[in-house]
Coordinates of C-alpha atoms in Angstrom, one line a residue:
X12 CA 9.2 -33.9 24.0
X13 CA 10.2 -34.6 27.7
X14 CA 8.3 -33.3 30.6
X15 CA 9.2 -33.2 34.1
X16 CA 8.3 -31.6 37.6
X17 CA 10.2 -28.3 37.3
X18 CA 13.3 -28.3 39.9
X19 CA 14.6 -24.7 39.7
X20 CA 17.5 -25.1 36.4
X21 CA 17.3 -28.8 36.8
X22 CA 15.7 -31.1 34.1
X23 CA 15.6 -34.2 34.8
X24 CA 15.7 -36.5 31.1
X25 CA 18.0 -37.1 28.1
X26 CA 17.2 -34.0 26.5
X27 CA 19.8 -32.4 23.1
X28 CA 22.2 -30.0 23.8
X29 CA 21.8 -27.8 21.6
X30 CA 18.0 -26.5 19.6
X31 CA 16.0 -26.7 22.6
X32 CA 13.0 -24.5 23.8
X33 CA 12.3 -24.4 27.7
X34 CA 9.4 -23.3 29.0
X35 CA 7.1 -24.3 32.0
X36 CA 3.5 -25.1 32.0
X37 CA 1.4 -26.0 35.1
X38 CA 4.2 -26.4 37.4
X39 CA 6.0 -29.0 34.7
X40 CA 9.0 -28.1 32.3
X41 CA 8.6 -28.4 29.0
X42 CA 11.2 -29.4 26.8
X43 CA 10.7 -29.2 22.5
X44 CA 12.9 -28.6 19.6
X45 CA 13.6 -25.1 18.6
X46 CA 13.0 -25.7 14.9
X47 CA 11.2 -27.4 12.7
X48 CA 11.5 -30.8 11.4
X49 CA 9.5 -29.2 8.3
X50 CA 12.5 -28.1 5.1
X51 CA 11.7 -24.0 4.8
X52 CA 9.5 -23.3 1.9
X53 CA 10.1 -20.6 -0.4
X54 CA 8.0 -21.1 -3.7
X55 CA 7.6 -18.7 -6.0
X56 CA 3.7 -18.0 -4.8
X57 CA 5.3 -17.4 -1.2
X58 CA 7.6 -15.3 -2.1
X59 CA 5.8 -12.9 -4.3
X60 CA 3.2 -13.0 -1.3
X61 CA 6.3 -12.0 0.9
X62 CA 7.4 -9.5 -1.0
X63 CA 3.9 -7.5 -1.6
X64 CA 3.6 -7.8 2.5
X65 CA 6.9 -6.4 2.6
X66 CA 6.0 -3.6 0.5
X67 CA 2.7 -3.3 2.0
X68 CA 3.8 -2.7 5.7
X69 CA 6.3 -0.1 3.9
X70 CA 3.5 1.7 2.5
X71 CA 1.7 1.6 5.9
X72 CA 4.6 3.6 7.6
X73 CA 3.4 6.7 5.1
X74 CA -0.2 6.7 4.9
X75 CA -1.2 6.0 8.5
X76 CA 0.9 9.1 8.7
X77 CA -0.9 11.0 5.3
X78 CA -4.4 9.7 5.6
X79 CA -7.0 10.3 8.1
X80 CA -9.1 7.7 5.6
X81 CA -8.9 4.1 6.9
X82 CA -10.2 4.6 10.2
X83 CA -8.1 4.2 13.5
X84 CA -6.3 1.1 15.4
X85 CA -5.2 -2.5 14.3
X86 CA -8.5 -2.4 12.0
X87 CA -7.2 1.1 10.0
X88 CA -3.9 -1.4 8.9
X89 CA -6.1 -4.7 8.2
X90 CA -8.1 -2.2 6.1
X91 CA -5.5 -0.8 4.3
X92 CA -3.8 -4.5 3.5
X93 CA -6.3 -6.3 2.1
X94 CA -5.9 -3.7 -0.7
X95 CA -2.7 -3.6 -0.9
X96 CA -1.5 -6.8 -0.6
X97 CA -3.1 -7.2 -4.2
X98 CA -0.3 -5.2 -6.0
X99 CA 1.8 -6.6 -8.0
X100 CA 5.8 -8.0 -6.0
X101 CA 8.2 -5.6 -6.2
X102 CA 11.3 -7.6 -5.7
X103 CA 14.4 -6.1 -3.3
X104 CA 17.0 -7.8 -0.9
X105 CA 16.3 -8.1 2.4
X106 CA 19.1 -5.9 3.5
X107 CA 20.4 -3.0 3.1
X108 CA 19.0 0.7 1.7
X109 CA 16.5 -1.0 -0.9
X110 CA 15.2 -3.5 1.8
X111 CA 12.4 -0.7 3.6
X112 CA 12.0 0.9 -0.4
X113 CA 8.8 1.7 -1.3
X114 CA 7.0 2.5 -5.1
X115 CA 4.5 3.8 -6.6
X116 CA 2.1 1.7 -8.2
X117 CA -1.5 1.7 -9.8
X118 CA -4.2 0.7 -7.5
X119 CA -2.7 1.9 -4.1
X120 CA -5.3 2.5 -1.9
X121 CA -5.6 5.7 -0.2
X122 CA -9.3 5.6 1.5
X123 CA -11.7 3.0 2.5
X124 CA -15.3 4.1 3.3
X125 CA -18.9 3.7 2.6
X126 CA -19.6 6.6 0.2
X127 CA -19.7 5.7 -4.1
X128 CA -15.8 5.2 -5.4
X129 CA -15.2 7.7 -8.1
X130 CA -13.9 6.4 -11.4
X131 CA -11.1 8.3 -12.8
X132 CA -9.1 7.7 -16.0
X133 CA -6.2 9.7 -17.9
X134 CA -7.0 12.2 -20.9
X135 CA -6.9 15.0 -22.0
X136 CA -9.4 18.3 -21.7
X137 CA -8.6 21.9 -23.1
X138 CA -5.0 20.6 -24.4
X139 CA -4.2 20.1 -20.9
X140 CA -3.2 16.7 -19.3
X141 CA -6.7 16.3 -17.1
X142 CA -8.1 13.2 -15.1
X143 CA -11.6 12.0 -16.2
X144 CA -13.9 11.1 -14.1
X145 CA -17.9 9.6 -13.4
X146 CA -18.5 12.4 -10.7
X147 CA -21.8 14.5 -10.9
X148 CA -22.4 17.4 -8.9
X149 CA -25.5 17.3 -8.7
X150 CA -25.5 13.4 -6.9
X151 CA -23.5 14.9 -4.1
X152 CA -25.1 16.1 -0.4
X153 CA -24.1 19.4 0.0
X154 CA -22.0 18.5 2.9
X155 CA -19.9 16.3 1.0
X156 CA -16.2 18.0 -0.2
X157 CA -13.3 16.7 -2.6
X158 CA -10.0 16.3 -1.5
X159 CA -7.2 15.4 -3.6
X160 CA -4.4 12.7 -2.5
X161 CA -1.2 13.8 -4.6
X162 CA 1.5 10.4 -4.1
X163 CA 4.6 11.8 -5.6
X164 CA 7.7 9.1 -6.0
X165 CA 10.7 10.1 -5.2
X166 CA 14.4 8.3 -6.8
X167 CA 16.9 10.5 -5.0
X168 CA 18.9 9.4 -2.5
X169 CA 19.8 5.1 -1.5
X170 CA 16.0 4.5 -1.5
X171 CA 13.1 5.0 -3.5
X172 CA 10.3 6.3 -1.4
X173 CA 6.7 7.5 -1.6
X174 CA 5.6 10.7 -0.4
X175 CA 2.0 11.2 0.2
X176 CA -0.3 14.9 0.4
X177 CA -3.5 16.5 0.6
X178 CA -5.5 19.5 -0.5
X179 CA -9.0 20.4 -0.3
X180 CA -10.6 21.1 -3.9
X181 CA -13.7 23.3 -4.8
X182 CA -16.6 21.8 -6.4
X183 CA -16.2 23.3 -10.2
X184 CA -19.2 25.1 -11.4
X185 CA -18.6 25.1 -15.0
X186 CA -15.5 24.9 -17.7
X187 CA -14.7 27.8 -17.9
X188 CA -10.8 27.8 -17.8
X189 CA -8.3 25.3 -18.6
X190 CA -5.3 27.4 -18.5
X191 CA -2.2 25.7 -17.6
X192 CA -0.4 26.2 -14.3
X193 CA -2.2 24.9 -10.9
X194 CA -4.6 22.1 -11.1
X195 CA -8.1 22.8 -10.9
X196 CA -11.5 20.8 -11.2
X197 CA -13.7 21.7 -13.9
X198 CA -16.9 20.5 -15.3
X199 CA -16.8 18.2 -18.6
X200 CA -20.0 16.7 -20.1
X201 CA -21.8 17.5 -16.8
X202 CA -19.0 15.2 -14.3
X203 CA -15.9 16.1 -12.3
X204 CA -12.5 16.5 -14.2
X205 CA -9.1 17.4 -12.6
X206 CA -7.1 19.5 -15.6
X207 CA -3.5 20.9 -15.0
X208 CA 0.1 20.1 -15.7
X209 CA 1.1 18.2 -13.5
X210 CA -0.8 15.2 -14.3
X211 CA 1.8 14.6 -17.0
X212 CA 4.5 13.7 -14.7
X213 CA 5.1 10.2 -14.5
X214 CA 6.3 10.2 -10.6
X215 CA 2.9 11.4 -9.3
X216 CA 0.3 9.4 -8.5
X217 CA -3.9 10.8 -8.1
X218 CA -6.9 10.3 -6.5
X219 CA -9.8 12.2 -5.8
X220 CA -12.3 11.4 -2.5
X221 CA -15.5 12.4 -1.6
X222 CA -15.3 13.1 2.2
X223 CA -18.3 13.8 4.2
X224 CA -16.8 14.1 8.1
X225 CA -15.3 10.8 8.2
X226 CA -17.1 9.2 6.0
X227 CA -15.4 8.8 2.6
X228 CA -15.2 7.1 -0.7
X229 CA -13.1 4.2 -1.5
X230 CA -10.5 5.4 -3.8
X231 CA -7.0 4.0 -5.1
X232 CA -4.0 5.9 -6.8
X233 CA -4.2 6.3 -10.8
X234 CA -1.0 6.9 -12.0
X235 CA 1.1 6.9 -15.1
X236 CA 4.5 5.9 -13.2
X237 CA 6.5 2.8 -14.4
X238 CA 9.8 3.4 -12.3
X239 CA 8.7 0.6 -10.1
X240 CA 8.5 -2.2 -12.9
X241 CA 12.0 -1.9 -12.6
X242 CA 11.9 -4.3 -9.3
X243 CA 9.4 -6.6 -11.2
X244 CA 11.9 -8.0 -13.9
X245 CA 13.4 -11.7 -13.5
X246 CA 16.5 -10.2 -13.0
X247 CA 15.3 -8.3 -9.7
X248 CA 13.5 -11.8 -8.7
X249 CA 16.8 -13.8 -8.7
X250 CA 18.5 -10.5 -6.6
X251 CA 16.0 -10.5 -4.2
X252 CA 15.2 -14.4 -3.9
X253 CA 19.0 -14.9 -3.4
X254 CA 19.3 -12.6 -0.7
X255 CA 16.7 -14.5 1.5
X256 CA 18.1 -17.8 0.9
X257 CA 16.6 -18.6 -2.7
X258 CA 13.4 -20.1 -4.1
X259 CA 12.2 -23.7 -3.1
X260 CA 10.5 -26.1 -5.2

């Protein structure tokens, strides 16, 4: 590093041609290497971490958009990350129409908040496809409402994207219909179930939250999708490691 008094363009010093940084700092120029003397690394660890922050500020771009649930400002994303960045890599190139793809996957977080996280799990209730769940009535202020988050993937086109709605639901009552058709919430051993048939297609994604203004319960998608475990094989590693310069010891 060279520094000298700043003269206008003029450096005085033996400085490199070429991969040089200029900049000045209390009235003295200061003259350091552009790059690194460090080699880039790009271990597998690093880049499965790049790739689910990848994926994760994809994911961002559609539900600070969708969901009113993760609060407001730099904070809402932060939120919303350390969540997400626990999904499993989902490998594509960094360029072209896969590079801003993104997938549906179990666990993605939808709302953050202070009220209990429902527990929901697959099955089936009235010979309808239905989503279990751990929900009482009876435990819930009578301010508190259900929405459901419907994350629906969608394959057409150069891209695979996610696609990300709302609906409020009505507290069920009883169980008295499970007719097929629109989904609905019933009442199943005295807790919450969602029943319909649409929970049987593998591109949508579910969660139900307990809202209470904006207050809300942590929730994450449950989902019987597997189209994104196509971008999780070996094959779609080496595709997408090559295309940033390949893995490093």
């Amino acid at each position: 590093m060279a520094k000298q008094k700043s003269t206008g363009l003029l450096v005085n010093g033996s400085v490199k041609a070429a991969g040089m940084t200029f900049y000045t700092r209390q009235g003295q120029t200061v003259v350091r290497a552009a790059r690194s003397a460090q080699p880039e690394r790009r271990s597998r660890g690093q880049f499965d971490q790049r790739m689910r922050m990848r994926h994760t500020i994809a994911l961002w771009h559609i539900v600070k958009v969708a969901s009113p649930y993760f609060g407001e400002g730099v904070t809402a994303y932060r939120r919303f990350a350390s969540q997400a960045n626990r999904l499993a890599p989902v490998y594509v190139p960094c360029t072209g129409s896969l590079s801003g793809a993104t997938f549906l996957l179990p666990g993605i977080p939808v709302s953050d908040g202070p009220l209990p996280t429902i527990k929901m799990w697959y099955d089936e209730v009235g010979g309808q496809p239905a989503l279990l769940t751990n929900l009482k009535p009876e435990n819930c202020a009578p301010r508190e409402t259900l929405r459901l988050c419907c994350l629906r993937q969608s394959a057409d086109g150069a891209a695979p994207r996610v696609d990300m709605h709302w609906r409020l639901m009505e507290m069920p009552t009883g169980t008295d219909h499970f007719g097929a058709g629109e989904l609905h919430l019933v009442l199943v051993d005295g807790r919450v179930a969602l029943v319909g048939a649409a929970l049987a297609d593998p591109m949508t994604g579910w969660a139900l939250v307990l809202t209470d203004g904006d207050r809300c319960s942590s929730q994450t998608v449950v989902t019987r999708s597997t189209f994104y475990e196509r971008y999780t094989t070996a094959e779609a590693l080496e595709t997408a490691a090559a295309s940033y310069g390949g893995l490093t010891e």
